XYZ file of C-alpha atoms in Angstrom:
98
model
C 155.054 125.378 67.400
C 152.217 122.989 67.743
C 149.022 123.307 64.775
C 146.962 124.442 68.076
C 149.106 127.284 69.193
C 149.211 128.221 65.201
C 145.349 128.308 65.355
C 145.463 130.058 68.630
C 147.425 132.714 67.190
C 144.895 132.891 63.955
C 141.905 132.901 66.158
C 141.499 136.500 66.567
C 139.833 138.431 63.943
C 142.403 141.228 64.094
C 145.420 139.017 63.107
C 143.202 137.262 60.718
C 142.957 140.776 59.194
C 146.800 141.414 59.180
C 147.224 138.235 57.325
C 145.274 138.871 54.847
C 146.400 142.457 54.140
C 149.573 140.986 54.085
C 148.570 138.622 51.115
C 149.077 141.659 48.989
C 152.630 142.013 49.484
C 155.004 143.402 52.940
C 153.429 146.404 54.622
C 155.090 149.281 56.969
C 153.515 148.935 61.031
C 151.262 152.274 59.632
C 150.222 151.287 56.069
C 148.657 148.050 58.124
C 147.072 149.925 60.843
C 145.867 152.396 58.938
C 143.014 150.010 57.938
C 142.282 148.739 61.200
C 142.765 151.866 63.287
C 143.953 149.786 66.647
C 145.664 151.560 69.463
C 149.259 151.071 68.676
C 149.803 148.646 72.040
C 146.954 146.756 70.841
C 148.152 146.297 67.501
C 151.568 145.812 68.678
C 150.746 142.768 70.755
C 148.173 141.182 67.809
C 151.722 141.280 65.405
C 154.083 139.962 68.783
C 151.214 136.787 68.218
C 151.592 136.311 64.877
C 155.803 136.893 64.725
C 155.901 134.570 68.048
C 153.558 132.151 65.825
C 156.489 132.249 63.133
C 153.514 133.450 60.749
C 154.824 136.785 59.645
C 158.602 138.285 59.424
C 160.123 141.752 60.298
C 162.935 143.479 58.473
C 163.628 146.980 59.208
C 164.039 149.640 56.711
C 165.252 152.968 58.110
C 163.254 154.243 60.651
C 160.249 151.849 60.065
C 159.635 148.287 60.868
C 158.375 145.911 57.495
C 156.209 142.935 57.968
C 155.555 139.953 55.602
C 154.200 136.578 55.663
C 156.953 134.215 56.445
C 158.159 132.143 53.579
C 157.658 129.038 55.526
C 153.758 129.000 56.062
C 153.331 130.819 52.433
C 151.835 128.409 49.795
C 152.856 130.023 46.437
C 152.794 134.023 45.700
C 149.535 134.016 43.864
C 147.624 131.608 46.329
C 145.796 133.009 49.389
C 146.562 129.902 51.281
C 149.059 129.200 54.092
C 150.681 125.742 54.723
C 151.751 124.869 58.447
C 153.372 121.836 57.271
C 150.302 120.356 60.236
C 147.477 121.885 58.301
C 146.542 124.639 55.673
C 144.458 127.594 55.426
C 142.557 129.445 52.823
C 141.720 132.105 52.729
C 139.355 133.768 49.855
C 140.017 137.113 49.494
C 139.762 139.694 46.596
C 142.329 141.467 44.762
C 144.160 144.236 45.863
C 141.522 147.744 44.445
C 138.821 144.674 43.533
C-alpha cells in the first residue's frame, strides 16, 4: 500500500476517530461505536478502510469481532504515533478518563 492510499484511508474524520480510540487498547465493533453513534453500514465500511489500509487488525472472540491497531504501523505502546515505514503520524491525544 502506497503512503497516499494510507493517507486516503486516514483522511476521514471518522476513521481518524477509530484510531485514536483504539490508542487506548483493542475495542469490541460496539464499545467503538458507541462513541460515535454511526449507522452500523456506515461504520462498517469506515473499519473495511482502515483493515484494507492494513492500519487496524480483527480477531474474533466469541460472538464479537475485536479490533486493534496493527503492530506494523504502531510506534511503541505508550506513543500516540503511527509509523508507515513511508511516513509517521502523531497524534496528541489525552489519556484514557483525562
Amino acid at each position: 500500500m502506497s503512503c497516499a492510499d494510507i493517507m486516503k484511508a486516514l483522511s476521514d474524520k471518522t476513521r481518524l476517530a477509530v484510531v485514536e480510540q483504539l490508542f487506548f487498547g483493542a475495542r469490541r465493533v460496539n464499545e467503538i461505536n458507541s462513541e460515535l453513534n454511526l449507522e452500523p453500514t456506515l461504520f462498517s465500511h469506515h473499519l473495511r478502510v482502515l483493515r484494507q489500509a492494513g492500519i487496524v487488525v480483527t480477531r474474533r472472540e466469541g460472538k464479537s469481532i475485536v479490533y486493534s491497531l496493527s503492530p506494523a504501523v504502531r510506534n511503541g505502546h505508550n506513543s500516540p504515533v503511527l509509523d508507515f515505514g513511508c511516513c509517521t503520524l502523531s497524534f496528541n491525544i489525552k489519556s484514557e478518563g483525562s
